[in-house]
CSV table of C-alpha atoms in Angstrom, one decimal:
chain,number,residue,atom,x,y,z
U,1,MET,CA,279.9,-38.9,110.5
U,2,ALA,CA,280.2,-39.4,114.5
U,3,LYS,CA,283.0,-41.5,116.1
U,4,ALA,CA,280.5,-42.7,118.6
U,5,LEU,CA,277.1,-43.5,116.7
U,6,TRP,CA,274.9,-40.8,118.5
U,7,GLY,CA,273.1,-37.8,117.3
U,8,ASN,CA,271.9,-34.4,118.8
U,9,ILE,CA,268.2,-34.2,117.7
U,10,TYR,CA,266.7,-30.5,117.6
U,11,TYR,CA,263.3,-29.2,116.6
U,12,ASN,CA,262.9,-25.6,115.3
U,13,GLU,CA,266.6,-25.2,116.9
U,14,ILE,CA,265.7,-25.8,120.0
U,15,PHE,CA,267.3,-28.8,121.1
U,16,ALA,CA,264.8,-31.9,121.7
U,17,GLY,CA,267.0,-35.1,122.6
U,18,ARG,CA,269.6,-37.7,121.5
U,19,LEU,CA,269.5,-40.3,119.0
U,20,GLU,CA,272.0,-43.3,119.6
U,21,GLU,CA,272.4,-46.3,117.8
U,22,GLN,CA,273.8,-49.6,120.1
U,23,PRO,CA,276.4,-52.2,119.2
U,24,SER,CA,273.5,-54.6,118.4
U,25,GLY,CA,271.9,-52.4,115.8
U,26,ARG,CA,268.9,-51.2,117.5
U,27,CYS,CA,268.6,-47.4,118.0
U,28,VAL,CA,267.4,-45.1,121.3
U,29,PHE,CA,265.7,-41.8,120.9
U,30,THR,CA,265.2,-39.9,124.4
U,31,TYR,CA,264.0,-36.6,125.3
U,32,ASP,CA,265.7,-34.5,126.8
U,33,GLN,CA,264.5,-33.5,130.3
U,34,SER,CA,265.1,-29.6,129.1
U,35,TYR,CA,262.8,-29.8,126.2
U,36,LEU,CA,260.2,-31.9,128.2
U,37,ASP,CA,259.9,-29.0,130.6
U,38,GLY,CA,259.8,-26.3,127.9
U,39,ASN,CA,256.7,-26.9,126.5
U,40,GLN,CA,257.5,-27.8,123.4
U,41,PRO,CA,256.0,-30.2,120.9
U,42,ALA,CA,256.3,-33.9,120.1
U,43,ILE,CA,259.0,-34.3,117.0
U,44,ALA,CA,256.9,-36.5,115.6
U,45,TYR,CA,253.3,-38.3,116.3
U,46,THR,CA,254.9,-42.1,117.2
U,47,LEU,CA,257.3,-40.1,119.7
U,48,PRO,CA,254.9,-38.6,122.4
U,49,LEU,CA,256.6,-36.7,124.8
U,50,GLY,CA,257.6,-38.2,127.8
U,51,SER,CA,261.0,-39.5,129.6
U,52,GLN,CA,260.6,-43.0,128.6
U,53,LYS,CA,263.6,-44.2,125.9
U,54,TYR,CA,261.5,-44.9,122.5
U,55,ILE,CA,263.6,-48.5,121.4
U,56,SER,CA,263.8,-49.7,118.1
U,57,GLU,CA,265.3,-53.0,117.7
U,58,ARG,CA,265.7,-53.1,113.9
U,59,GLY,CA,267.3,-49.8,113.6
U,60,LEU,CA,266.6,-46.5,113.3
U,61,HIS,CA,262.9,-45.5,114.2
U,62,PRO,CA,260.1,-44.7,111.0
U,63,PHE,CA,260.4,-40.9,111.9
U,64,PHE,CA,263.9,-41.3,111.0
U,65,ASP,CA,264.2,-43.7,109.1
U,66,ASN,CA,262.0,-41.8,106.8
U,67,LEU,CA,264.0,-38.9,106.8
U,68,ILE,CA,267.3,-40.7,104.9
U,69,ALA,CA,268.0,-39.8,101.3
U,70,GLU,CA,267.0,-42.7,98.8
U,71,GLY,CA,268.4,-43.7,95.3
U,72,TRP,CA,270.7,-42.0,93.2
U,73,PHE,CA,271.1,-39.2,96.6
U,74,ARG,CA,271.7,-42.1,99.0
U,75,ASN,CA,274.4,-43.5,96.6
U,76,ALA,CA,276.1,-40.3,96.1
U,77,GLN,CA,275.9,-39.6,100.1
U,78,ALA,CA,277.3,-42.7,101.2
U,79,ARG,CA,280.4,-42.3,98.6
U,80,ALA,CA,281.0,-39.5,99.9
U,81,LEU,CA,281.0,-40.9,103.5
U,82,GLY,CA,283.2,-43.9,102.4
U,83,ILE,CA,280.4,-45.9,104.0
U,84,ASP,CA,277.8,-48.8,102.4
U,85,PRO,CA,274.4,-47.1,101.0
U,86,LYS,CA,272.6,-49.3,104.5
U,87,ASN,CA,274.2,-47.6,107.0
U,88,LYS,CA,271.2,-45.6,107.6
U,89,PHE,CA,272.7,-44.2,110.8
U,90,ALA,CA,275.7,-42.6,109.7
U,91,LEU,CA,274.2,-41.2,106.4
U,92,LEU,CA,271.8,-39.5,108.8
U,93,LEU,CA,274.7,-38.2,110.8
U,94,GLY,CA,276.5,-36.8,108.0
U,95,PHE,CA,273.8,-35.5,106.3
U,96,GLY,CA,270.9,-34.5,109.0
U,97,TYR,CA,270.8,-31.2,108.9
U,98,ASP,CA,268.3,-30.0,106.2
U,99,LEU,CA,265.6,-32.4,106.6
U,100,ALA,CA,261.9,-32.8,105.6
U,101,GLY,CA,259.7,-30.7,108.5
U,102,ALA,CA,261.4,-28.8,111.8
U,103,VAL,CA,263.9,-32.0,112.8
U,104,SER,CA,267.5,-31.7,111.9
U,105,VAL,CA,269.8,-34.2,113.4
U,106,ILE,CA,273.0,-33.2,114.2
U,107,ASP,CA,276.5,-35.1,114.4
U,108,PRO,CA,278.5,-34.1,117.7
U,109,GLU,CA,281.8,-34.8,116.2
U,110,PRO,CA,281.5,-34.1,112.3
U,111,VAL,CA,283.8,-35.3,109.5
U,112,GLN,CA,285.2,-32.0,108.8
U,113,HIS,CA,286.5,-33.4,104.4
U,114,TYR,CA,283.7,-35.5,102.5
U,115,ASP,CA,285.2,-37.4,99.4
U,116,LEU,CA,283.0,-35.1,97.1
U,117,ASP,CA,281.9,-37.2,93.6
U,118,HIS,CA,283.1,-34.8,90.8
U,119,SER,CA,281.3,-37.4,88.2
U,120,ASP,CA,279.0,-34.9,87.4
U,121,GLU,CA,277.7,-31.1,88.8
U,122,ALA,CA,274.5,-32.4,90.0
U,123,THR,CA,276.0,-34.8,92.2
U,124,LEU,CA,278.9,-32.3,93.3
U,125,ALA,CA,276.2,-29.8,94.4
U,126,ALA,CA,274.2,-31.9,96.4
U,127,LEU,CA,277.3,-33.3,98.6
U,128,ARG,CA,278.0,-29.5,99.0
U,129,GLY,CA,274.8,-29.1,101.7
U,130,ARG,CA,274.5,-31.2,104.8
U,131,ALA,CA,270.8,-32.0,102.9
U,132,SER,CA,268.7,-34.9,102.9
U,133,LEU,CA,265.2,-35.8,100.8
U,134,SER,CA,263.3,-38.5,100.3
U,135,GLY,CA,262.6,-40.0,96.8
U,136,VAL,CA,264.4,-42.1,94.4
U,137,GLN,CA,264.1,-39.3,91.5
U,138,ARG,CA,267.3,-37.3,91.4
U,139,LYS,CA,266.7,-34.1,93.2
U,140,LEU,CA,268.7,-31.2,94.7
U,141,LEU,CA,267.8,-28.7,97.2
U,142,MET,CA,268.0,-25.1,96.6
U,143,VAL,CA,268.2,-21.5,97.5
U,144,LYS,CA,266.1,-18.7,95.8
U,145,GLU,CA,268.6,-15.9,94.9
U,146,GLY,CA,267.5,-13.2,93.0
U,147,LYS,CA,265.3,-14.6,89.8
U,148,GLY,CA,267.1,-17.7,89.6
U,149,TYR,CA,267.9,-20.7,92.0
U,150,ARG,CA,271.3,-22.6,93.5
U,151,PRO,CA,272.2,-25.2,95.1
U,152,VAL,CA,272.2,-25.3,98.8
U,153,LYS,CA,275.5,-24.7,101.3
U,154,ALA,CA,276.7,-26.5,104.3
U,155,ASN,CA,274.5,-25.5,107.2
U,156,GLU,CA,272.5,-23.4,105.4
U,157,LEU,CA,268.3,-24.4,104.7
U,158,SER,CA,267.1,-24.8,101.1
U,159,THR,CA,263.6,-22.7,100.1
U,160,HIS,CA,263.1,-25.0,97.3
U,161,ILE,CA,263.3,-28.5,95.7
U,162,ALA,CA,265.0,-29.0,92.1
U,163,LYS,CA,263.5,-32.4,90.5
U,164,LEU,CA,265.6,-33.7,87.5
U,165,ALA,CA,265.8,-35.7,84.7
U,166,SER,CA,265.6,-39.6,85.9
U,167,GLY,CA,266.5,-43.1,84.2
U,168,ASN,CA,264.2,-44.3,81.2
U,169,LEU,CA,260.7,-42.1,81.8
U,170,ASN,CA,260.8,-39.8,78.9
U,171,GLN,CA,259.5,-36.4,80.1
U,172,LEU,CA,259.3,-37.3,83.6
U,173,LEU,CA,259.6,-33.7,84.8
U,174,GLU,CA,256.9,-32.0,81.9
U,175,LEU,CA,254.6,-34.6,82.8
U,176,GLU,CA,254.8,-33.6,86.6
U,177,TYR,CA,253.8,-30.2,85.7
U,178,LEU,CA,251.5,-31.4,83.4
U,179,THR,CA,249.7,-33.5,85.9
U,180,THR,CA,249.7,-30.6,88.8
U,181,SER,CA,248.2,-28.5,86.6
U,182,VAL,CA,245.2,-30.9,85.6
U,183,VAL,CA,245.0,-32.1,89.5
U,184,ARG,CA,244.8,-27.7,90.7
U,185,ALA,CA,242.1,-27.6,87.8
U,186,PHE,CA,239.7,-30.2,89.3
U,187,LEU,CA,240.8,-29.2,92.6
U,188,PRO,CA,240.4,-25.6,92.8
U,189,ALA,CA,239.7,-25.0,96.3
U,190,ASP,CA,242.5,-27.2,97.5
U,191,ASP,CA,246.1,-26.2,98.2
U,192,ILE,CA,248.5,-27.5,95.8
U,193,VAL,CA,252.0,-27.2,95.1
U,194,GLU,CA,253.3,-24.5,93.2
U,195,MET,CA,255.9,-25.2,90.2
U,196,GLU,CA,257.9,-24.2,87.5
U,197,LEU,CA,260.3,-25.5,84.7
U,198,THR,CA,263.7,-23.8,84.7
U,199,THR,CA,267.2,-23.9,83.4
U,200,LEU,CA,269.9,-24.7,86.3
U,201,ASP,CA,272.6,-22.9,85.2
U,202,SER,CA,274.8,-24.3,88.3
U,203,ILE,CA,274.1,-27.3,86.9
U,204,ASN,CA,273.5,-26.9,83.5
U,205,GLU,CA,270.3,-29.2,83.6
U,206,ASN,CA,266.8,-28.6,83.2
U,207,GLY,CA,264.9,-28.9,86.1
U,208,LEU,CA,261.2,-28.5,87.9
U,209,ILE,CA,261.1,-26.0,90.9
U,210,ILE,CA,259.0,-26.3,93.6
U,211,PRO,CA,258.9,-24.1,97.1
U,212,ARG,CA,259.2,-26.0,100.3
U,213,PHE,CA,255.8,-25.7,101.8
U,214,ASP,CA,257.9,-26.1,105.6
U,215,ARG,CA,259.8,-23.2,105.2
U,216,THR,CA,259.7,-19.6,104.5
U,217,SER,CA,260.7,-17.9,101.4
U,218,THR,CA,264.0,-16.4,103.5
U,219,GLY,CA,265.4,-20.6,104.4
U,220,LYS,CA,263.5,-20.6,108.1
U,221,ARG,CA,261.9,-23.2,109.4
U,222,LEU,CA,257.8,-23.1,109.1
U,223,TYR,CA,256.1,-26.0,109.5
U,224,HIS,CA,256.7,-29.1,110.9
U,225,PHE,CA,255.1,-32.0,108.8
U,226,GLU,CA,255.6,-35.7,108.6
U,227,GLU,CA,254.1,-38.5,105.6
U,228,PHE,CA,252.1,-40.6,106.3
U,229,ASN,CA,254.7,-43.4,106.1
U,230,GLN,CA,255.9,-41.6,109.3
U,231,LEU,CA,252.4,-41.5,110.6
U,232,LEU,CA,252.0,-45.1,110.0
U,233,GLY,CA,254.7,-46.6,111.2
U,234,HIS,CA,256.5,-47.6,107.8
U,235,ASP,CA,259.6,-47.9,107.2
U,236,SER,CA,261.4,-46.4,104.1
U,237,GLY,CA,262.0,-48.0,101.1
U,238,ASP,CA,259.1,-50.4,99.6
U,239,ASP,CA,257.1,-50.3,102.9
U,240,LYS,CA,255.1,-47.1,101.3
U,241,TYR,CA,253.2,-49.4,99.3
U,242,GLU,CA,252.4,-52.1,102.1
U,243,GLY,CA,248.9,-51.1,103.0
U,244,ASP,CA,245.1,-49.7,101.7
U,245,TYR,CA,244.4,-46.4,101.0
U,246,ALA,CA,241.6,-47.0,103.9
U,247,GLU,CA,244.4,-46.7,106.2
U,248,MET,CA,244.8,-42.9,105.7
U,249,GLY,CA,241.2,-42.2,106.1
U,250,GLN,CA,240.9,-44.5,109.1
U,251,PHE,CA,244.3,-42.4,110.6
U,252,ILE,CA,242.2,-39.0,110.8
U,253,LEU,CA,239.0,-40.1,111.9
U,254,ASN,CA,240.3,-41.9,114.4
U,255,THR,CA,243.5,-39.3,115.7
U,256,ASN,CA,242.6,-36.9,118.7
U,257,ASN,CA,242.8,-33.1,117.0
U,258,CYS,CA,242.0,-34.5,113.0
U,259,ILE,CA,239.0,-33.4,111.4
U,260,PRO,CA,236.4,-35.1,109.4
U,261,ALA,CA,236.9,-32.7,106.9
U,262,GLU,CA,240.2,-33.4,106.0
U,263,ALA,CA,239.3,-37.1,105.2
U,264,TYR,CA,237.0,-36.0,102.7
U,265,ARG,CA,239.9,-33.7,101.4
U,266,LEU,CA,242.3,-36.5,101.4
U,267,PHE,CA,239.3,-38.6,99.3
U,268,LEU,CA,239.0,-36.1,96.8
U,269,ARG,CA,242.6,-35.9,95.9
U,270,ILE,CA,242.9,-39.9,95.9
U,271,LEU,CA,240.4,-39.4,93.5
U,272,VAL,CA,241.6,-36.9,90.9
U,273,CYS,CA,244.6,-39.5,91.5
U,274,LEU,CA,243.3,-42.1,90.4
U,275,LEU,CA,241.4,-40.1,87.4
U,276,VAL,CA,244.6,-38.6,86.0
U,277,GLY,CA,246.4,-41.8,86.7
U,278,ASN,CA,248.7,-40.8,89.1
U,279,THR,CA,249.1,-45.2,90.1
U,280,ASP,CA,252.4,-44.1,92.4
U,281,ALA,CA,250.3,-42.5,95.0
U,282,HIS,CA,252.0,-44.5,98.1
U,283,PHE,CA,252.2,-43.8,101.3
U,284,LYS,CA,255.2,-40.5,101.4
U,285,ASN,CA,253.3,-38.8,99.0
U,286,PHE,CA,250.5,-37.8,101.7
U,287,ALA,CA,251.4,-36.0,104.5
U,288,MET,CA,250.1,-33.9,107.7
U,289,PHE,CA,251.3,-30.8,109.3
U,290,HIS,CA,251.4,-30.6,113.1
U,291,THR,CA,249.4,-27.5,114.1
U,292,ARG,CA,248.5,-26.3,117.4
U,293,GLU,CA,245.0,-27.5,116.7
U,294,GLY,CA,246.6,-30.7,115.2
U,295,LEU,CA,246.9,-32.5,112.1
U,296,ARG,CA,246.4,-31.3,109.3
U,297,LEU,CA,246.9,-31.9,105.5
U,298,THR,CA,249.7,-30.2,103.8
U,299,PRO,CA,249.6,-29.2,100.1
U,300,ALA,CA,249.2,-31.9,97.5
U,301,TYR,CA,252.6,-32.9,96.1
U,302,ASP,CA,254.1,-35.7,93.8
U,303,LEU,CA,251.7,-35.7,91.3
U,304,VAL,CA,252.4,-37.7,88.4
U,305,ALA,CA,249.9,-39.4,85.7
U,306,SER,CA,252.8,-42.3,85.7
U,307,ALA,CA,250.2,-44.5,84.0
U,308,ILE,CA,251.7,-43.1,81.0
U,309,TYR,CA,254.5,-45.4,81.1
U,310,PRO,CA,253.6,-49.6,80.2
U,311,GLU,CA,255.6,-50.2,84.0
U,312,TYR,CA,253.1,-48.2,86.3
U,313,GLN,CA,249.4,-49.9,85.7
U,314,SER,CA,248.7,-51.0,89.0
U,315,ILE,CA,247.7,-48.9,91.8
U,316,ALA,CA,250.4,-48.3,94.5
U,317,LEU,CA,248.3,-49.0,97.6
U,318,ARG,CA,245.4,-51.5,98.0
U,319,VAL,CA,241.9,-50.4,96.9
U,320,CYS,CA,239.5,-52.1,99.4
U,321,GLY,CA,241.9,-54.7,100.2
U,322,ILE,CA,242.9,-55.7,96.8
U,323,ARG,CA,246.9,-55.5,96.3
U,324,ASN,CA,248.0,-54.6,92.8
U,325,LEU,CA,245.0,-53.5,91.5
U,326,GLN,CA,245.0,-52.7,87.4
U,327,LEU,CA,244.0,-49.2,87.0
U,328,GLY,CA,241.8,-50.6,84.1
U,329,LYS,CA,240.3,-52.8,86.4
U,330,LEU,CA,239.3,-49.9,88.7
U,331,GLU,CA,235.3,-50.2,88.9
U,332,PRO,CA,232.7,-47.4,90.7
U,333,LYS,CA,232.4,-50.1,93.8
U,334,HIS,CA,235.8,-49.8,94.5
U,335,ILE,CA,235.6,-46.0,94.9
U,336,ILE,CA,232.2,-46.2,97.0
U,337,LYS,CA,233.5,-48.9,99.3
U,338,MET,CA,236.6,-46.6,99.7
U,339,ALA,CA,234.7,-44.0,100.3
U,340,ASP,CA,233.2,-45.7,103.8
U,341,SER,CA,236.3,-45.8,105.2
U,342,PHE,CA,236.9,-42.0,104.8
U,343,GLY,CA,233.6,-41.5,106.7
U,344,ILE,CA,231.6,-40.3,103.3
U,345,ASN,CA,228.3,-40.9,102.6
U,346,GLN,CA,227.0,-41.6,99.5
U,347,HIS,CA,225.3,-38.2,99.1
U,348,MET,CA,228.7,-36.9,99.7
U,349,ILE,CA,230.0,-39.1,96.6
U,350,ILE,CA,227.9,-37.9,94.9
U,351,ASN,CA,228.8,-34.7,95.2
U,352,ALA,CA,232.5,-35.1,95.1
U,353,VAL,CA,231.7,-37.0,91.1
U,354,GLU,CA,229.5,-33.7,90.5
U,355,MET,CA,232.2,-31.4,91.1
U,356,LEU,CA,234.8,-33.3,89.4
U,357,LYS,CA,232.3,-33.1,86.2
U,358,LYS,CA,232.1,-29.3,86.9
U,359,HIS,CA,235.7,-29.0,86.9
U,360,LEU,CA,236.7,-31.6,84.0
U,361,PRO,CA,235.9,-29.2,81.2
U,362,ASN,CA,238.9,-26.7,83.0
U,363,ALA,CA,241.1,-29.8,83.5
U,364,LEU,CA,241.2,-30.5,79.7
U,365,ALA,CA,241.7,-27.0,78.7
U,366,ALA,CA,244.5,-26.7,81.3
U,367,LEU,CA,246.1,-29.5,79.4
U,368,GLU,CA,245.3,-27.8,75.8
U,369,GLU,CA,246.7,-24.6,76.8
U,370,ALA,CA,249.9,-25.6,78.4
U,371,ASN,CA,253.1,-24.9,76.3
U,372,VAL,CA,255.1,-27.8,78.5
U,373,GLY,CA,256.2,-31.4,77.0
U,374,SER,CA,255.4,-32.8,73.3
U,375,LEU,CA,252.0,-32.9,72.3
U,376,GLU,CA,251.9,-36.6,72.2
U,377,LEU,CA,252.7,-36.0,76.0
U,378,ARG,CA,249.7,-34.0,76.2
U,379,GLU,CA,247.3,-35.9,74.5
U,380,THR,CA,248.0,-38.7,75.8
U,381,LEU,CA,247.4,-37.7,79.2
U,382,GLN,CA,243.9,-36.3,77.6
U,383,ARG,CA,243.0,-39.9,76.8
U,384,ILE,CA,243.8,-41.2,79.9
U,385,ILE,CA,241.3,-38.8,82.0
U,386,GLU,CA,238.9,-39.4,79.2
U,387,LYS,CA,239.0,-43.2,79.9
U,388,ARG,CA,238.9,-43.2,83.6
U,389,TRP,CA,235.8,-40.4,83.3
U,390,ASN,CA,234.1,-42.0,81.1
U,391,GLY,CA,234.1,-45.3,82.5
U,392,SER,CA,234.7,-46.3,86.2
U,393,PHE,CA,233.9,-42.1,87.2
U,394,GLU,CA,230.9,-41.3,85.5
U,395,LEU,CA,229.0,-44.2,86.7
U,396,ILE,CA,229.6,-43.9,90.0
U,397,GLY,CA,227.2,-41.2,90.5
U,398,ARG,CA,224.4,-43.5,88.3
U,399,ARG,CA,225.1,-46.1,90.0
U,400,LEU,CA,224.3,-44.5,93.6
U,401,LEU,CA,221.5,-42.7,92.2
U,402,LYS,CA,220.2,-46.0,91.0
U,403,LYS,CA,220.5,-47.6,94.5
U,404,GLN,CA,218.8,-44.5,95.9
U,405,SER,CA,215.9,-44.4,93.4
């Protein structure tokens, strides 16, 4: 952690500017003139290139704020640095080398010795690297080595994410694996993250291993991306639940160099999330790459049929302006109205429903054939999908066709 609260910002290893926390608590980011002169891209959608100072009166700018670790990971980092977990700026300086996307935050006067927590191997492994990853679930950043995986070391870029069992949510890793397999079957033309369940010998735990889509297999920074929480200017924490799915559709439709096809692709992902019971699909669970052609969706990730758990029955974001809509109360009219905010007409909605109907047998077969999780878990997920399909989803096409006749 720096003695002076400022850090150097790099984009793909190129010095981009300086981030400073002032005594008042406000944060200031300024692009370096050499970066501006070098015809480099902006580091964030909400931080376009320019010589002006970007001032955030309430602490870290949302782009940087969403790079901070959360939950278990953040608390462990704070203990290692001997600081309050609410000191986000210091956390970013201490663990900002390996972040999501192409940006890194480098401490000009780093602490050389951390107070490593030896309470368990997973925590110790998490603190050995100078890395952060958002999300409250226990997870580690890993490097593929031979046929196995090991935790990332200091000043090393990770190639994979390992999710670990967390809290009281039984079979969470198995559920994410199954949900992702089902979503892939429903959307075979889309890009869905790959994953595998394996034993991590280095920490003596099972883990769900996911290749990082922003890194090469050799650990090079490949793509820059931002979550919608960053693109929409939301802070981390519970702000990821403050909004409507329609905001993402409108963002794509109204942003230069985005294309309507991406809005349709995102709508299909949300539709399938609702179908499989992924009620915790918030703004941090959707993201877009920065490409030369413009913003494009990343592979779909964090797909968990959380409705299996009794405490996750309400939908994460507002649907047609309705906050905390219960999944069981979702009706065709909600989906039809939401589609309009994504620029999707009734004919396209009918085609989407017909496509999902076509792939429904494959999705259910993927569950039956999976040798992951308990039989009860797989059967429960199957019942959720069939209930949703026989309720809201099958009625969508009928309702629209009736209106057209």
